[in-house]
XYZ file of C-alpha atoms in Angstrom:
633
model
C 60.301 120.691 78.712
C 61.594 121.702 75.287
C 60.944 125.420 76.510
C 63.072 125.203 79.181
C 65.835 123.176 77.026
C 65.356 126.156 75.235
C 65.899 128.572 77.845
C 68.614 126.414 78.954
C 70.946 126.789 75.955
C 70.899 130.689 76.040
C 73.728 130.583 78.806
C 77.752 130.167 77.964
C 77.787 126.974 77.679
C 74.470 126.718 75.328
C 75.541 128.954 73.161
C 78.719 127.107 72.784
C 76.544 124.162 72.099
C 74.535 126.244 69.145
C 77.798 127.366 67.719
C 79.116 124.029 67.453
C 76.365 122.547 65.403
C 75.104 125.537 63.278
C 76.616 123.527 60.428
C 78.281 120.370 59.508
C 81.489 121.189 59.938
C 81.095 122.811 63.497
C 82.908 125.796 64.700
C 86.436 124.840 65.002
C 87.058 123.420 61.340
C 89.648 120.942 63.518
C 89.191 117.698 64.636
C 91.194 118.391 67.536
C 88.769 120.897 69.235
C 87.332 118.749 72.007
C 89.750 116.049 72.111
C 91.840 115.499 75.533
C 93.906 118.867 76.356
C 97.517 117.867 77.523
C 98.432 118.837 81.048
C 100.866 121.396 80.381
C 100.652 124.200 83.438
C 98.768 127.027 81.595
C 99.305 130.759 82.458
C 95.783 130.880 84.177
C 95.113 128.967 87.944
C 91.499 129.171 89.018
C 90.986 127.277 92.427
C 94.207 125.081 91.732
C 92.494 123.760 88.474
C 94.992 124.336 85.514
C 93.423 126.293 81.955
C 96.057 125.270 79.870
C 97.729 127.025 76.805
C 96.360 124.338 74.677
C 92.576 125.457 76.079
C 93.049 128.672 75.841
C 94.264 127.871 72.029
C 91.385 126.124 71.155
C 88.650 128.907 72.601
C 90.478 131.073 70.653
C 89.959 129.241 67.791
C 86.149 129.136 68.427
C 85.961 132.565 68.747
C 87.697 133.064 65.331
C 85.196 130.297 64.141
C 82.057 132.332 65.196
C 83.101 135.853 63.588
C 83.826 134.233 60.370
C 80.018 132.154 60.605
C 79.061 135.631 61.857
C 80.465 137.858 58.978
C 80.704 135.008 55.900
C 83.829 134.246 53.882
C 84.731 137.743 52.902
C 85.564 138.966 56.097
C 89.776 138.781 55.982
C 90.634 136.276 59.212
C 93.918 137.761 59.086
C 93.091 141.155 60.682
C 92.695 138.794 63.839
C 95.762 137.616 65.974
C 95.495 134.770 68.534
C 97.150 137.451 70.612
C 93.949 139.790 70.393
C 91.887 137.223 70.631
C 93.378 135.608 73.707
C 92.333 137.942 76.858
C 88.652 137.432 75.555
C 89.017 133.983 75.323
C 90.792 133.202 78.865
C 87.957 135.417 80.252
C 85.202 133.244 78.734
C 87.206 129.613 80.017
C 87.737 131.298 83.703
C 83.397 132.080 84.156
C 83.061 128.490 82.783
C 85.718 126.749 84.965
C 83.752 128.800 87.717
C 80.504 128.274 86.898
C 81.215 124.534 86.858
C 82.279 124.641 90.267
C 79.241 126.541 91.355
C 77.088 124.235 89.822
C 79.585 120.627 91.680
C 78.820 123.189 95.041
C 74.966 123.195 95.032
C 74.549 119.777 93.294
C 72.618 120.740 90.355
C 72.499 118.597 87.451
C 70.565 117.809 84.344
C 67.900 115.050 83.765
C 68.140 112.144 81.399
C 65.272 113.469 79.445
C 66.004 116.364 79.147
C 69.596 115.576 77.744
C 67.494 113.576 75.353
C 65.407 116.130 74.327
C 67.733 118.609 73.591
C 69.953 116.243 70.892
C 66.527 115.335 69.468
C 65.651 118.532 69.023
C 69.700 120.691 67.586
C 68.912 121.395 63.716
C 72.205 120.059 62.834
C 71.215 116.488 63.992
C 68.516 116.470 61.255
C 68.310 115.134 58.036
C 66.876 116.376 54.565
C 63.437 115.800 55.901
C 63.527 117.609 59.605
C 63.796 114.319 61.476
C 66.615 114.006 63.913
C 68.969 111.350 62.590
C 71.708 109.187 63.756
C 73.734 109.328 60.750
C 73.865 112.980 60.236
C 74.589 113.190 64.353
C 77.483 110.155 64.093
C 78.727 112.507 60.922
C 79.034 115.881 62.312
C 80.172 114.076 66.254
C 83.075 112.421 63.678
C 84.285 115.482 61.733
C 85.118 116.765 65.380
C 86.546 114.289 66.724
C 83.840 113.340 69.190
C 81.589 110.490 70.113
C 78.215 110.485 70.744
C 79.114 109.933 74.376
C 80.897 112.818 74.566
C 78.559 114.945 72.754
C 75.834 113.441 75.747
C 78.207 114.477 78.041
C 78.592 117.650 77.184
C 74.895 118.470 76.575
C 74.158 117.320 80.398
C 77.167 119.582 81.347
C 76.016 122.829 79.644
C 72.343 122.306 80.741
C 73.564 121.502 84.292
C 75.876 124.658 84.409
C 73.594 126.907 82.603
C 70.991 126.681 85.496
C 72.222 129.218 87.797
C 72.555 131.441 85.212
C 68.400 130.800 84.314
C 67.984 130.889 87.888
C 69.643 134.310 88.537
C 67.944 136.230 85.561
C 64.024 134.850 86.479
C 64.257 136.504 90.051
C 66.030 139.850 89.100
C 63.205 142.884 89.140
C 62.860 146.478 89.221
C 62.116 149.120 91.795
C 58.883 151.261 90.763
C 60.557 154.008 92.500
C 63.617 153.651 90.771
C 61.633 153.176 87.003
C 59.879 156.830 88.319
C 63.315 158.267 88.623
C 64.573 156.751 84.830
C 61.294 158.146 83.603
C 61.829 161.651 85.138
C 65.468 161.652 83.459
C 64.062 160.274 80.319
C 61.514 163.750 80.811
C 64.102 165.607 81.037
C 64.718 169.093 78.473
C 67.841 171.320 78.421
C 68.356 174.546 76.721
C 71.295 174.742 74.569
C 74.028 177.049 72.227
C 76.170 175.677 69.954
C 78.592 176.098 67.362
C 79.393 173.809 64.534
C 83.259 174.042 62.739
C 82.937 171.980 59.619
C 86.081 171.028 57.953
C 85.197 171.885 54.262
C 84.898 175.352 55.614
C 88.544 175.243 56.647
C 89.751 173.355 54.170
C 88.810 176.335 52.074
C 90.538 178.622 53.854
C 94.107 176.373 53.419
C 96.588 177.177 50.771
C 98.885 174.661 49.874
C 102.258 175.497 47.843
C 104.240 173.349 46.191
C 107.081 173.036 48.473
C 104.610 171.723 50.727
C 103.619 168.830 48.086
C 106.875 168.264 47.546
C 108.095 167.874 51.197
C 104.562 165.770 52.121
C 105.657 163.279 49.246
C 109.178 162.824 49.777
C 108.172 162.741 53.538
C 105.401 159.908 52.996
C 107.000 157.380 50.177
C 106.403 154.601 51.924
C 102.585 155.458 51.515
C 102.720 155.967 47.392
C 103.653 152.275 46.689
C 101.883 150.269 44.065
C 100.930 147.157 45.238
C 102.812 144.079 44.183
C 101.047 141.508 41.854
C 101.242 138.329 40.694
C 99.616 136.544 37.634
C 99.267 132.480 37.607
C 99.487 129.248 35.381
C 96.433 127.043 37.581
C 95.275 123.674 36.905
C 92.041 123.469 38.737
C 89.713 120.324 39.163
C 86.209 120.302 39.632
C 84.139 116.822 40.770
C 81.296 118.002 39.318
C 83.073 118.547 35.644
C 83.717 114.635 35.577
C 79.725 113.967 36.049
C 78.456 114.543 32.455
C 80.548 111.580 31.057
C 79.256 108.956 34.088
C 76.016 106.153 33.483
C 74.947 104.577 36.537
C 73.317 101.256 35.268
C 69.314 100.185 37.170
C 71.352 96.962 39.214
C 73.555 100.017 41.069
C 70.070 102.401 41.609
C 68.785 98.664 43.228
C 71.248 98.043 45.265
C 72.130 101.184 46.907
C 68.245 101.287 47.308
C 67.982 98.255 49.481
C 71.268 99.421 51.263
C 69.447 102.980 52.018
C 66.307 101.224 52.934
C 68.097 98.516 55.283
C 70.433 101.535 57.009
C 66.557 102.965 58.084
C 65.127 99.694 58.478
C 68.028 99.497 61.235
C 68.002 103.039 62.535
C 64.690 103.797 62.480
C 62.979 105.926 65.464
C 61.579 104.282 68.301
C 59.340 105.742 70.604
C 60.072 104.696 74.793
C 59.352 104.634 77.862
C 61.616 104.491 81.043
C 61.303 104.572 85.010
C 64.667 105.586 86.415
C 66.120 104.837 89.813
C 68.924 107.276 90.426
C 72.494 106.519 91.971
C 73.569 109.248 93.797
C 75.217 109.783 96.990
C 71.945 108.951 98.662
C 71.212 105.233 97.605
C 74.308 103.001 95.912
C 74.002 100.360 92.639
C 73.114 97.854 95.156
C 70.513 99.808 96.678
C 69.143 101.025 93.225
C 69.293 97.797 91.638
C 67.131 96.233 94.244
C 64.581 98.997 93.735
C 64.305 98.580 89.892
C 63.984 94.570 90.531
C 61.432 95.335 92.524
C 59.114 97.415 89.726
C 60.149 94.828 86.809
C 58.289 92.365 89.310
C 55.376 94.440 89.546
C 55.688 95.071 86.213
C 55.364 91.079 85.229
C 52.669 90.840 87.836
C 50.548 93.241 85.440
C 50.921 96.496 86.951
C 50.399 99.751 84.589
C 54.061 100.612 83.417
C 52.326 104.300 83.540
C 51.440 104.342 86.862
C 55.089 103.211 88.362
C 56.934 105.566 86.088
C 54.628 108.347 87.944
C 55.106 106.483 91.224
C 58.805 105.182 90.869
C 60.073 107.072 87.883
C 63.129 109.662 89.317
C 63.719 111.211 85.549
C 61.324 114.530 86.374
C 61.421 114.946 82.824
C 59.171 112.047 81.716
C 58.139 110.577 84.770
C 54.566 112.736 84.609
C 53.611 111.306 81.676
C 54.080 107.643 82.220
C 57.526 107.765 81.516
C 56.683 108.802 77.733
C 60.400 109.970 76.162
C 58.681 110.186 72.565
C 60.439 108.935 69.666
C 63.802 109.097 68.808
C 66.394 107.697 66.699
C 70.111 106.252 67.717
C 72.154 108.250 69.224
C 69.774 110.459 71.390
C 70.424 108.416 74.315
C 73.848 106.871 76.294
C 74.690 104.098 74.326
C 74.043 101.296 77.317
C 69.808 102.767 76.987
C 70.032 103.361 73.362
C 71.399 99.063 72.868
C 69.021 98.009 75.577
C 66.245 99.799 73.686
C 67.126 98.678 70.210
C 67.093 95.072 70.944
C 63.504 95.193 72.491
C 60.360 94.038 70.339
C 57.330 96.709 70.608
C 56.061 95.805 73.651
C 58.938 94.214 75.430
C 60.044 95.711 78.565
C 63.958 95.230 79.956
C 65.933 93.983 82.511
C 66.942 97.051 84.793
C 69.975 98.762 82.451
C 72.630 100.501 84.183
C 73.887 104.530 82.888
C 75.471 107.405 84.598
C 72.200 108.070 85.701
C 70.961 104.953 87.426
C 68.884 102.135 86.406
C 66.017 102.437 83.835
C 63.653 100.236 83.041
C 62.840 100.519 79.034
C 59.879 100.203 77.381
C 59.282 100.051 73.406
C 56.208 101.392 72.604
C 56.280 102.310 68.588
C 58.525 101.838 66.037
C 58.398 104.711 63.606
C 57.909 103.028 59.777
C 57.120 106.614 57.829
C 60.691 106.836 56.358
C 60.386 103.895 53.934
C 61.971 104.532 50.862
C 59.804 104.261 47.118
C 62.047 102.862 44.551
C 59.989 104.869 41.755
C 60.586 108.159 44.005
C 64.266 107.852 44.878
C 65.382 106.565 41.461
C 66.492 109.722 40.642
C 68.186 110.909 43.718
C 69.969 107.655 43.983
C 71.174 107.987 40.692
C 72.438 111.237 41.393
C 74.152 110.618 44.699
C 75.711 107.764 43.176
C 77.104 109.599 40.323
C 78.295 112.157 42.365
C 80.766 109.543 43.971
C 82.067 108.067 41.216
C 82.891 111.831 39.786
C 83.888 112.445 43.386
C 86.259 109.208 43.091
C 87.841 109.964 39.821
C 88.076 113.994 40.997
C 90.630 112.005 43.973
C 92.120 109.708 40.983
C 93.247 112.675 39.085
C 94.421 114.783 42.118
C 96.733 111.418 43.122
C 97.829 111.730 39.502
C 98.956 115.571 39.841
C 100.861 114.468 43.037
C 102.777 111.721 41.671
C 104.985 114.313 39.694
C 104.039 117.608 40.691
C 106.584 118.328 42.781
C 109.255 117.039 40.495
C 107.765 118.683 37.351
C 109.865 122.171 36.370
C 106.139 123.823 35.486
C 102.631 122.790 35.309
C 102.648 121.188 31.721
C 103.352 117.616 32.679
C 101.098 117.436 35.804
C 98.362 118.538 33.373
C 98.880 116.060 31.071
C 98.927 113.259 33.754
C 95.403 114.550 34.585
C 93.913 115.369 31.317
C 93.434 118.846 32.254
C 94.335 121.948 30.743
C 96.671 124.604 31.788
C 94.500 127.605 32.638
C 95.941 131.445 33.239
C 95.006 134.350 35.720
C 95.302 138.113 34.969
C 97.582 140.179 37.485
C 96.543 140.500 41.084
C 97.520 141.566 44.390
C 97.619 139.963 48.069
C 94.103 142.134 48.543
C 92.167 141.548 45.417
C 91.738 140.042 42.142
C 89.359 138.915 39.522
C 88.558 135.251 38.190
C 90.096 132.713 40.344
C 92.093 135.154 42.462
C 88.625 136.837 43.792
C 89.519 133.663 45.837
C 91.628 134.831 49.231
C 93.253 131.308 49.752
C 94.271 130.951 45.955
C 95.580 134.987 46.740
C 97.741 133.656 49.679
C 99.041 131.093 48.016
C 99.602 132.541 45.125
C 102.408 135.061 47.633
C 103.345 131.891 49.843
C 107.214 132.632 50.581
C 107.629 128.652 49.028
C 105.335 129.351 45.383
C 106.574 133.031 45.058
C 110.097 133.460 46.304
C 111.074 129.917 45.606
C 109.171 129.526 42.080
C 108.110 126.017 43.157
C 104.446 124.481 42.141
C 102.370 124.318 44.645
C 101.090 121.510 46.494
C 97.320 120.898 45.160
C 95.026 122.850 47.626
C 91.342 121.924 48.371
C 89.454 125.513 47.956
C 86.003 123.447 49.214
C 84.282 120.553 48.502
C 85.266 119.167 45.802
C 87.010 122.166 44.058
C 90.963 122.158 44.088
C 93.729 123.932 42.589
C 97.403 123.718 41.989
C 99.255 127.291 40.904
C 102.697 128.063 39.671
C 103.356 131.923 39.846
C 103.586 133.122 35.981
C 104.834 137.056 36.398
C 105.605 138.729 39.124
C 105.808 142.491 39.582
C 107.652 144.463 42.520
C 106.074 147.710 43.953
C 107.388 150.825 43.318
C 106.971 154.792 43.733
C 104.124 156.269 42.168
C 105.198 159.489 40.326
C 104.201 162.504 42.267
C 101.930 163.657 39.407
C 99.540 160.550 39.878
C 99.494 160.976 43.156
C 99.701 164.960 43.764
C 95.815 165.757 43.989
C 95.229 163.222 46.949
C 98.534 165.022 48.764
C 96.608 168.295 48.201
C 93.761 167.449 50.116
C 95.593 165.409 53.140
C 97.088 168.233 53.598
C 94.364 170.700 53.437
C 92.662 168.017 55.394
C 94.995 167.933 58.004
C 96.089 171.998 58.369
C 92.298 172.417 58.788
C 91.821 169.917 61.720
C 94.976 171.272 63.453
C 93.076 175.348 62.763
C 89.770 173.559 63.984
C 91.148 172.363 67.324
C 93.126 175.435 67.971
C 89.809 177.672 67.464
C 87.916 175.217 69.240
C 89.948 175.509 72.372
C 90.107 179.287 72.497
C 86.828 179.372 72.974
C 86.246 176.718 75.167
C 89.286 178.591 77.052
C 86.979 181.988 76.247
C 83.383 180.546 77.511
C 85.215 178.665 80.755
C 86.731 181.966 81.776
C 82.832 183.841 82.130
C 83.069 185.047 78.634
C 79.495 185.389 77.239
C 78.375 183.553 73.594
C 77.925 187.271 72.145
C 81.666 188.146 73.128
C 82.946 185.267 71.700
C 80.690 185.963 68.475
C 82.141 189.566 67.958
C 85.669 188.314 68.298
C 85.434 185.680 65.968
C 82.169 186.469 63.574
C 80.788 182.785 64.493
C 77.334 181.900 64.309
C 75.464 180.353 67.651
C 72.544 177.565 67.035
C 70.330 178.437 70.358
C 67.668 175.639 71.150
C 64.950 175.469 73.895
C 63.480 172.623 75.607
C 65.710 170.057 73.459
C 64.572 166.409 74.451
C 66.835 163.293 74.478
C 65.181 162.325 71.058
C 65.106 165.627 69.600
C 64.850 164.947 65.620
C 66.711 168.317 64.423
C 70.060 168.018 65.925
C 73.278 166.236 65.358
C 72.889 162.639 67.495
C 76.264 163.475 68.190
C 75.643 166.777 69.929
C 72.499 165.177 71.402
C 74.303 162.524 73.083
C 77.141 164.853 74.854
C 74.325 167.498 75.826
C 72.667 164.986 78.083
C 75.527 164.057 79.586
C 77.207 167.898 80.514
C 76.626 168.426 84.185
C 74.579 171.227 84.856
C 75.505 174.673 84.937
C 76.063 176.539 87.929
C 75.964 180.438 89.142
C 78.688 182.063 87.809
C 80.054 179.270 85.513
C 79.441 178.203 82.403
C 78.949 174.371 81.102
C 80.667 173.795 78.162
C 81.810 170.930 75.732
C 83.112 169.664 72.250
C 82.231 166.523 70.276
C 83.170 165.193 67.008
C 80.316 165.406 64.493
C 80.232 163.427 61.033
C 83.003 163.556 59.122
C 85.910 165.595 60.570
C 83.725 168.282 61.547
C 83.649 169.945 65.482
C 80.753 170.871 67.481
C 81.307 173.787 70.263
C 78.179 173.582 73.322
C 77.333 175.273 75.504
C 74.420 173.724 78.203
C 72.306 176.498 78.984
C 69.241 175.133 81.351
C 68.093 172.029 82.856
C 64.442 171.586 82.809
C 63.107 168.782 84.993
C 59.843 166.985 84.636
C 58.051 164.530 87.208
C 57.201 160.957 86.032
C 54.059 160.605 83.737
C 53.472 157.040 84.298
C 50.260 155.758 85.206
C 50.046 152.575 86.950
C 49.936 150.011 83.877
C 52.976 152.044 82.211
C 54.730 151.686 85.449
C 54.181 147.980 85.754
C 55.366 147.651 82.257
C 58.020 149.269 82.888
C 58.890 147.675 85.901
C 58.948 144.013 84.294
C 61.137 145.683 81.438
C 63.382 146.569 83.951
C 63.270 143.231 85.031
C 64.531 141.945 82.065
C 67.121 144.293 81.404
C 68.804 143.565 84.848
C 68.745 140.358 84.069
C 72.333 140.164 82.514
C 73.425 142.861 84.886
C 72.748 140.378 87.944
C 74.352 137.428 86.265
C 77.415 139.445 86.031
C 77.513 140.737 89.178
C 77.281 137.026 90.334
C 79.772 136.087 88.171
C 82.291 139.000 89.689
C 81.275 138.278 93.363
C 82.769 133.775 92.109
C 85.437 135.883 90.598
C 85.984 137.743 93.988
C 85.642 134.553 96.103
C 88.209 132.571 93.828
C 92.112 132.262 93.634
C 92.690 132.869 90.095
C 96.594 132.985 89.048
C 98.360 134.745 86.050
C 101.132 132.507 85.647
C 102.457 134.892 83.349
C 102.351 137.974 85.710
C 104.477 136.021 87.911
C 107.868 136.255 85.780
């Protein structure tokens, strides 16, 4: 089951459900993520369902969210508009609207234990120990606005609408005639000339005056600016500075123990059972109801609860083994199981309890007991935690005392003494980079805010993470301005050699394409211009001792015919121009014996896999009535 879960997740939608809860605080950083989009007509229409702008907003934003988890903190969010982000994004939200309606077409769905078993089993649910936990799931469902409903909801969605997707890729395969073909092409040699123009070379050759350095600079000012800097006056507040001075007395280690050990006491994982009778649009409540009454009775008659979960049980999930869901802890289940469950005794057995998915029948087999705390063990943590929120508490104290006359304060001096901290200064730095607390971007762009720099206010105190903030006033500030021409005269010198020597490069290069096109042989075009020709035989498409660069366009020059010559160009390294000239084709026939081939067949198999999904998801495309709004202006 937990295979297939994980098989599951690997579509769209489960990979939206690992990006959400990679971490605590998700993938949007807002609250307002997965909260209820307003109905304003968006510019896409798929099937007359509306994407609206406010959709399209927010899977922007999750895109953003997953190149900066992706790349870490010093990747610059700023070289990314919503605007470039937004085709991608619309894209994504119109394969999902239609995969949902693929999914509502052919009835699929997902089964309550297997919902289950994927909450019990996302990373980000757990706590310290590797045990899913309700807390830590009730925590990271809160800091995005969600309940644990909703996060149910939206598990059995993804699962339900990732199936197709599973289904398509497990049946794609490959022809053995057509792996014989790839391996023949793969076989493949060619016989080739080239010649390789390397821009030092030319560079060489370029003389630059200084008129020309002159004209380039006066030409280019715009591109010899320093860069503007600032310098700061900071107070910055740390919780963790306010820890040294803090005692936590034995009574407060007690009772947060008892609290700790009552919360688990309370929460603790409980291992169930459950025969479901579905409600679908096959049988009614009524109709289910009287089913389930039915196997409580034979239940109190004495009748193995094993043996009617495999007879009765409609959750495929558990139903082979007795109706066994293993253990889990609150909020793995729909709250109207998880409440029925929790108020059983081990043992006990319910009254049929009605969810989305029908009636169950619960059974509480085991009450997990291995978390209990050890007073003598978790002294220390306690203590810890516990003086981390009372720092934590007078780190807000002292920020509420910055506030109260920040903003009327004419510099930093009296909101420091309010807080008892001291007034702390940066060296100059730009909008780019900068060293001590400016190595910092968001202290950077505040630091050349239009409302801190142009209007010389303080600024408001900023939260740079967890328990680290900062307030700023801007201390100097320096303009850019020209660079002389002397400091900047040796890089002019070589853009410009740089640049004659491309512009002599391409010209060369396409005389002699012009040369070689026209029936020209390599030996005429060597006396006329004194190049030198690189000949190669029997060149393979991995071939060690050439450029990858000239590798890659050999292979894909057509092949030379009577009378004509093949010829090409390609960039190679660093400004540098590659001439060639395809010579011969060489074919080979297939080596593969008949285990290679059957490797090679399932490989295939597995490669077409994506290829198939997307050619389903074109032919939905195809089929559907999708509207730009916007391309109807």
């Amino acid at each position: 089951m937990l295979a297939f879960m994980r098989k599951a997740l690997k579509g769209w939608a489960g990979k939206t459900l690992l990006i959400l809860f990679v971490s605590p605080f998700l993938f949007f950083g807002a609250s307002s993520i997965f909260t209820a989009f307003n109905n304003i007509p968006g510019p896409v229409e798929i099937n007359g369902e509306v994407i609206t702008d406010a959709q399209i907003s927010n899977a922007v934003e999750r895109n953003k969210e997953q190149i900066r988890r992706r790349f870490g903190k010093q990747f610059d969010m700023s070289l990314l508009s919503d605007e470039a982000l937004k085709e991608g994004a619309m894209g994504q939200l119109i394969e999902e609207e239609l995969s949902k309606k693929y999914s509502d077409d052919n009835n699929l769905g997902a089964s309550f234990s297997s919902v289950s078993e994927v909450i019990r089993n996302i990373p980000s649910f757990f706590d310290e120990n590797g045990k899913f936990s309700q807390e830590v799931f009730e925590t990271v469902a809160a800091r995005q606005g969600l309940s644990t409903k909703q996060i149910i909801k939206l598990i059995g969605d993804d699962i339900r609408n990732s199936q197709p997707q599973q289904g398509i890729k497990t049946s794609t395969f490959g022809l053995p005639s057509e792996i014989r073909m790839l391996d023949s092409l793969k076989n493949q040699q060619r016989d080739t000339a080239y010649i390789l123009l390397k821009n030092d070379d030319f560079q060489a050759k370029v003389e630059v005056s200084d008129t020309d350095i002159e004209n380039f600079y006066n030409d280019n000012l715009n591109s010899f600016m320093t860069e503007e800097l600032v310098s700061i006056d900071y107070i910055e507040l740390k919780a963790s500075d306010f820890e040294a001075g803090i005692t936590i007395s034995e009574d407060e280690i007690l009772a947060r123990f008892e609290s700790e050990q009552e919360a688990i006491n309370q929460n603790a994982q409980r291992k169930a059972s459950h025969i479901l009778i579905t409600v679908d649009e096959n049988r009614n409540e009524s109709e289910a109801y009287k089913i389930a009454e039915d196997v409580k009775q034979q239940l109190s008659d004495g009748k193995s609860f094993a043996e009617l979960a495999k007879n009765y049980s409609e959750d495929p999930g558990s139903a082979k083994q007795g109706g066994d869901l293993g253990f889990a802890g609150r909020g793995a289940y729909v709250p109207e199981f998880e409440n029925a469950l929790y108020s059983l005794n081990v043992g006990e057995i319910s009254e049929p309890v009605l969810t989305e998915f029908g009636y169950h029948i619960i059974k509480l087999t085991e009450i997990d007991k291995s978390e209990a705390l050890d007073l003598e063990t978790d002294r220390e943590r306690i203590a810890t935690l516990l003086k981390a929120e009372s720092a934590r508490k007078i780190y807000q104290e002292k920020i509420s005392s910055i506030e109260e006359v920040l903003y009327e304060s004419p510099d930093l001096t009296e909101p420091s003494l309010r807080a008892g901290l001291q007034i702390k200064e940066s060296t100059l730095f730009s909008i780019n980079s900068g060293e001590g607390i400016a190595e910092n971007q968001d202290v950077r762009n505040l630091a050349f805010s239009n409302d801190v720099l142009i209007e010389q206010e303080n600024s408001s105190v900023v939260e740079l993470d967890s328990g680290h903030a900062i307030v700023i006033r801007v201390k100097e500030h320096q303009l850019p301005e020209v660079k002389p021409l002397d400091a900047v005269k040796d890089d002019i010198v070589q853009s410009i050699k740089s640049e004659k020597a491309t512009e002599n490069m391409n010209a060369l290069k396409e005389d002699i394409i012009q040369k070689l096109a026209s029936g020209a042989s390599r030996s005429e075009v060597d006396t006329s211009m004194d190049l030198d020709w690189i000949v190669k035989e029997k060149i393979e498409r991995q071939e060690s001792d050439i450029p990858g660069e000239i590798l890659v366009e050999l292979f894909k020059m057509p092949r030379p015919t009577e009378g004509e010559n093949s010829v090409s160009s390609v960039e190679v390294g660093e400004n540098n121009l590659a001439i060639i000239q395809l010579i011969n084709v060489i074919d080979n026939d297939s080596t593969l014996d008949d285990e290679k081939l059957r490797t090679q067949v399932r490989q295939a198999s597995y490669q077409n896999a994506p290829i198939d999904w997307g050619n389903h998801m074109a032919n939905l495309k195809g089929n559907a009535k999708i509207i730009y709004k916007q391309n109807q202006k």
